[in-house]
């Protein structure tokens, strides 16, 4: 009698355990307040898929993060243009969720193979934890390249407006109105908002240089700050900086062109040359084999 009831009892216990687990997770999820993203940038569809889990981890584990880690992560997010996408705590949550997802994916793959290599599981979890940081670094590099590429163009707009008689603040407004669309335009718009909010023009530009942390932008802002303090001609200073940035952009293009042959050596040796040798040697080998 007891043996006959055992499967039913185990089934009831399993259902009760599942219900309790669901209730616990629901209670945890209900205690997490939904973040107000009214003034935040929209997330990509890939991030939206795991966003509830990332918010859950950020809520319960973000409080144990050190102030230094949060500040360092915020600087990285700011330089990559992600400061209005996620907070440092949410970014940590994304890294944890990515690590857990990579761990489960690696475990599933090893289960299919039938060989549980624990070292591979650890490596897969570490790679998953690093994946958001790799994406962040790629976004930062792409953002920096675009800003550096568009910097001379915007300097030309500002120079023309200053030489036409406008102040530096008015020239910045004209550059954002008439300049091409891009990331640097958004930064200048933020500078204009800071100036309208009461910040000084040089102070707002220094804030932009600190956010971007680019040598080219920092050099231009430093030259403007020096000219403003010494009473120099801002238009002439901007003209010199625009010419210098244009020369630097041309030199960077020359450097990339000179690096292209060196970068082509590996694909030539690894892929193109062996294929060419195989195509050329095949008829010769066939003649030797068949004695034709």
CSV table of C-alpha atoms in Angstrom, one decimal, residues 20-236:
chain,number,residue,atom,x,y,z
A,20,UNK,CA,7.3,27.3,-3.2
A,21,UNK,CA,10.3,28.1,-5.5
A,22,UNK,CA,8.0,30.1,-7.8
A,23,UNK,CA,6.5,31.9,-4.8
A,24,UNK,CA,9.9,32.7,-3.5
A,25,UNK,CA,11.1,34.0,-6.8
A,26,UNK,CA,7.9,36.1,-7.2
A,27,UNK,CA,8.4,37.5,-3.7
A,28,UNK,CA,12.0,38.5,-4.5
A,29,UNK,CA,10.9,40.0,-7.9
A,30,UNK,CA,8.1,41.9,-6.3
A,31,UNK,CA,10.5,43.5,-3.8
A,32,UNK,CA,12.7,44.9,-6.6
A,33,UNK,CA,11.5,48.3,-7.6
A,34,UNK,CA,11.2,49.0,-11.3
A,35,UNK,CA,13.8,51.5,-12.3
A,36,UNK,CA,12.6,54.8,-13.8
A,37,UNK,CA,13.9,54.9,-17.4
A,38,UNK,CA,12.1,58.0,-18.4
A,39,UNK,CA,15.3,59.9,-19.1
A,40,UNK,CA,17.4,56.9,-20.0
A,41,UNK,CA,18.4,55.7,-23.5
A,42,UNK,CA,16.5,52.7,-24.8
A,43,UNK,CA,18.1,49.3,-24.5
A,44,UNK,CA,18.9,46.9,-27.3
A,45,UNK,CA,16.7,43.9,-27.8
A,46,UNK,CA,19.4,41.5,-26.6
A,47,UNK,CA,19.7,43.3,-23.3
A,48,UNK,CA,16.0,43.6,-22.9
A,49,UNK,CA,15.8,39.8,-22.9
A,50,UNK,CA,17.9,39.5,-19.7
A,51,UNK,CA,17.1,42.9,-18.2
A,52,UNK,CA,14.8,41.6,-15.4
A,53,UNK,CA,17.5,39.2,-14.2
A,54,UNK,CA,20.1,41.9,-14.4
A,55,UNK,CA,17.9,44.3,-12.3
A,56,UNK,CA,17.3,41.5,-9.8
A,57,UNK,CA,21.1,40.9,-9.4
A,58,UNK,CA,21.8,44.6,-9.2
A,59,UNK,CA,19.2,45.1,-6.5
A,60,UNK,CA,20.4,42.3,-4.2
A,61,UNK,CA,24.1,42.2,-4.9
A,62,UNK,CA,24.9,45.8,-6.1
A,63,UNK,CA,24.9,47.1,-2.5
A,64,UNK,CA,28.0,45.0,-1.7
A,65,UNK,CA,30.0,46.7,-4.5
A,66,UNK,CA,32.7,49.1,-3.3
A,67,UNK,CA,32.5,52.8,-4.0
A,68,UNK,CA,35.7,52.6,-5.9
A,69,UNK,CA,34.4,49.9,-8.2
A,70,UNK,CA,31.2,51.9,-8.8
A,71,UNK,CA,33.1,55.1,-9.6
A,72,UNK,CA,35.5,53.3,-11.9
A,73,UNK,CA,32.6,51.5,-13.7
A,74,UNK,CA,30.8,54.8,-14.1
A,75,UNK,CA,33.8,56.4,-15.7
A,76,UNK,CA,34.0,53.5,-18.2
A,77,UNK,CA,30.3,53.7,-19.0
A,78,UNK,CA,30.6,57.5,-19.5
A,79,UNK,CA,33.5,57.2,-21.9
A,80,UNK,CA,31.7,54.6,-23.9
A,81,UNK,CA,28.5,56.6,-24.0
A,82,UNK,CA,26.6,54.1,-21.9
A,83,UNK,CA,26.0,56.3,-18.8
A,84,UNK,CA,22.4,56.9,-19.9
A,85,UNK,CA,21.9,53.2,-20.7
A,86,UNK,CA,22.8,51.4,-17.5
A,87,UNK,CA,24.0,52.2,-14.0
A,88,UNK,CA,27.2,50.7,-12.6
A,89,UNK,CA,25.1,48.3,-10.5
A,90,UNK,CA,23.0,47.2,-13.4
A,91,UNK,CA,26.2,46.7,-15.5
A,92,UNK,CA,27.5,44.4,-12.8
A,93,UNK,CA,24.1,42.6,-12.9
A,94,UNK,CA,24.5,42.1,-16.7
A,95,UNK,CA,28.0,40.7,-16.2
A,96,UNK,CA,26.7,38.2,-13.6
A,97,UNK,CA,23.7,37.1,-15.7
A,98,UNK,CA,26.0,36.7,-18.7
A,99,UNK,CA,28.4,34.6,-16.7
A,100,UNK,CA,25.5,32.4,-15.5
A,101,UNK,CA,24.2,32.1,-19.0
A,102,UNK,CA,27.6,31.1,-20.4
A,103,UNK,CA,28.0,28.6,-17.6
A,104,UNK,CA,24.6,26.9,-18.3
A,105,UNK,CA,25.3,26.9,-22.0
A,106,UNK,CA,28.7,25.3,-21.4
A,107,UNK,CA,27.2,22.7,-19.1
A,108,UNK,CA,24.6,21.9,-21.7
A,109,UNK,CA,27.2,21.4,-24.3
A,110,UNK,CA,29.3,19.2,-22.1
A,111,UNK,CA,26.3,17.2,-21.1
A,112,UNK,CA,25.6,16.5,-24.8
A,113,UNK,CA,29.2,15.4,-25.3
A,114,UNK,CA,29.0,13.4,-22.1
A,115,UNK,CA,32.3,14.6,-20.6
A,116,UNK,CA,32.0,17.0,-17.7
A,117,UNK,CA,35.2,19.1,-17.8
A,118,UNK,CA,35.0,21.4,-14.8
A,119,UNK,CA,37.8,23.6,-16.1
A,120,UNK,CA,35.8,24.3,-19.3
A,121,UNK,CA,32.8,25.3,-17.2
A,122,UNK,CA,35.0,27.7,-15.2
A,123,UNK,CA,36.5,29.2,-18.4
A,124,UNK,CA,33.0,29.6,-20.0
A,125,UNK,CA,31.7,31.4,-16.9
A,126,UNK,CA,34.8,33.7,-16.9
A,127,UNK,CA,34.3,34.4,-20.6
A,128,UNK,CA,30.6,35.2,-20.0
A,129,UNK,CA,31.5,37.5,-17.2
A,130,UNK,CA,34.0,39.3,-19.4
A,131,UNK,CA,31.7,39.6,-22.4
A,132,UNK,CA,29.9,42.8,-21.4
A,133,UNK,CA,33.2,44.5,-20.6
A,134,UNK,CA,34.5,43.5,-24.1
A,135,UNK,CA,31.4,45.0,-25.7
A,136,UNK,CA,31.9,48.1,-23.6
A,137,UNK,CA,35.5,48.5,-24.7
A,138,UNK,CA,34.5,48.0,-28.3
A,139,UNK,CA,31.8,50.7,-28.0
A,140,UNK,CA,34.3,53.1,-26.4
A,141,UNK,CA,36.8,52.6,-29.2
A,142,UNK,CA,34.2,53.1,-31.9
A,143,UNK,CA,32.9,56.2,-30.1
A,144,UNK,CA,36.4,57.7,-29.8
A,145,UNK,CA,37.2,57.0,-33.5
A,146,UNK,CA,34.0,58.8,-34.6
A,147,UNK,CA,34.6,61.8,-32.3
A,148,UNK,CA,38.2,62.2,-33.4
A,149,UNK,CA,37.1,61.9,-37.1
A,150,UNK,CA,34.5,64.6,-36.8
A,151,UNK,CA,36.5,67.0,-34.5
A,152,UNK,CA,38.2,69.0,-37.4
A,153,UNK,CA,34.8,69.5,-39.1
A,154,UNK,CA,33.2,71.0,-36.0
A,155,UNK,CA,36.3,73.1,-35.3
A,156,UNK,CA,35.9,74.6,-38.8
A,157,UNK,CA,32.3,75.5,-38.1
A,158,UNK,CA,33.2,77.1,-34.8
A,159,UNK,CA,36.1,79.0,-36.4
A,160,UNK,CA,33.9,80.4,-39.1
A,161,UNK,CA,31.2,81.5,-36.6
A,162,UNK,CA,33.8,83.2,-34.3
A,163,UNK,CA,35.5,85.0,-37.2
A,164,UNK,CA,32.1,86.1,-38.4
A,165,UNK,CA,31.7,88.0,-35.0
A,166,UNK,CA,29.9,85.5,-32.8
A,167,UNK,CA,31.1,84.7,-29.3
A,168,UNK,CA,32.4,81.3,-28.4
A,169,UNK,CA,29.0,80.3,-26.8
A,170,UNK,CA,27.2,81.5,-29.9
A,171,UNK,CA,29.6,79.6,-32.2
A,172,UNK,CA,29.0,76.4,-30.3
A,173,UNK,CA,25.3,76.8,-30.8
A,174,UNK,CA,25.8,77.4,-34.5
A,175,UNK,CA,28.1,74.4,-34.8
A,176,UNK,CA,25.4,72.1,-33.2
A,177,UNK,CA,22.7,73.6,-35.5
A,178,UNK,CA,24.6,73.4,-38.8
A,179,UNK,CA,27.1,70.6,-38.1
A,180,UNK,CA,26.7,67.1,-39.3
A,181,UNK,CA,24.9,64.5,-37.2
A,182,UNK,CA,27.2,62.5,-34.9
A,183,UNK,CA,28.4,61.8,-31.4
A,184,UNK,CA,30.4,64.9,-31.1
A,185,UNK,CA,27.3,67.0,-31.9
A,186,UNK,CA,25.6,65.4,-29.0
A,187,UNK,CA,28.5,66.3,-26.7
A,188,UNK,CA,28.4,69.9,-27.9
A,189,UNK,CA,24.7,70.0,-27.3
A,190,UNK,CA,25.4,68.9,-23.8
A,191,UNK,CA,27.9,71.7,-23.5
A,192,UNK,CA,25.3,74.2,-24.7
A,193,UNK,CA,22.9,72.9,-22.1
A,194,UNK,CA,25.5,73.3,-19.4
A,195,UNK,CA,26.2,76.9,-20.5
A,196,UNK,CA,22.5,77.7,-20.4
A,197,UNK,CA,22.3,76.2,-16.9
A,198,UNK,CA,24.8,78.7,-15.7
A,199,UNK,CA,28.2,77.1,-16.2
A,200,UNK,CA,31.0,79.1,-17.8
A,201,UNK,CA,31.9,78.3,-21.4
A,202,UNK,CA,35.4,77.1,-20.6
A,203,UNK,CA,34.0,75.2,-17.6
A,204,UNK,CA,31.5,73.4,-19.8
A,205,UNK,CA,34.1,72.6,-22.4
A,206,UNK,CA,36.4,71.2,-19.7
A,207,UNK,CA,33.6,69.0,-18.4
A,208,UNK,CA,33.2,67.6,-22.0
A,209,UNK,CA,37.0,67.0,-22.2
A,210,UNK,CA,36.8,65.2,-18.8
A,211,UNK,CA,33.9,63.0,-20.0
A,212,UNK,CA,35.6,62.0,-23.3
A,213,UNK,CA,39.1,61.8,-22.0
A,214,UNK,CA,40.6,62.1,-25.5
A,215,UNK,CA,44.0,63.7,-26.1
A,216,UNK,CA,42.8,65.6,-29.1
A,217,UNK,CA,39.7,67.1,-27.3
A,218,UNK,CA,41.7,67.8,-24.2
A,219,UNK,CA,44.4,69.7,-26.3
A,220,UNK,CA,41.8,71.9,-28.0
A,221,UNK,CA,40.1,72.7,-24.7
A,222,UNK,CA,43.4,73.5,-23.0
A,223,UNK,CA,44.4,75.9,-25.8
A,224,UNK,CA,41.0,77.6,-25.5
A,225,UNK,CA,41.3,77.8,-21.7
A,226,UNK,CA,44.8,79.3,-22.0
A,227,UNK,CA,43.6,81.9,-24.6
A,228,UNK,CA,40.7,82.9,-22.5
A,229,UNK,CA,42.9,83.4,-19.4
A,230,UNK,CA,45.5,85.4,-21.2
A,231,UNK,CA,43.1,87.4,-23.3
A,232,UNK,CA,44.3,85.9,-26.6
A,233,UNK,CA,42.4,85.8,-29.8
A,234,UNK,CA,40.1,82.8,-29.6
A,235,UNK,CA,39.4,82.8,-33.3
A,236,UNK,CA,43.1,82.5,-34.1
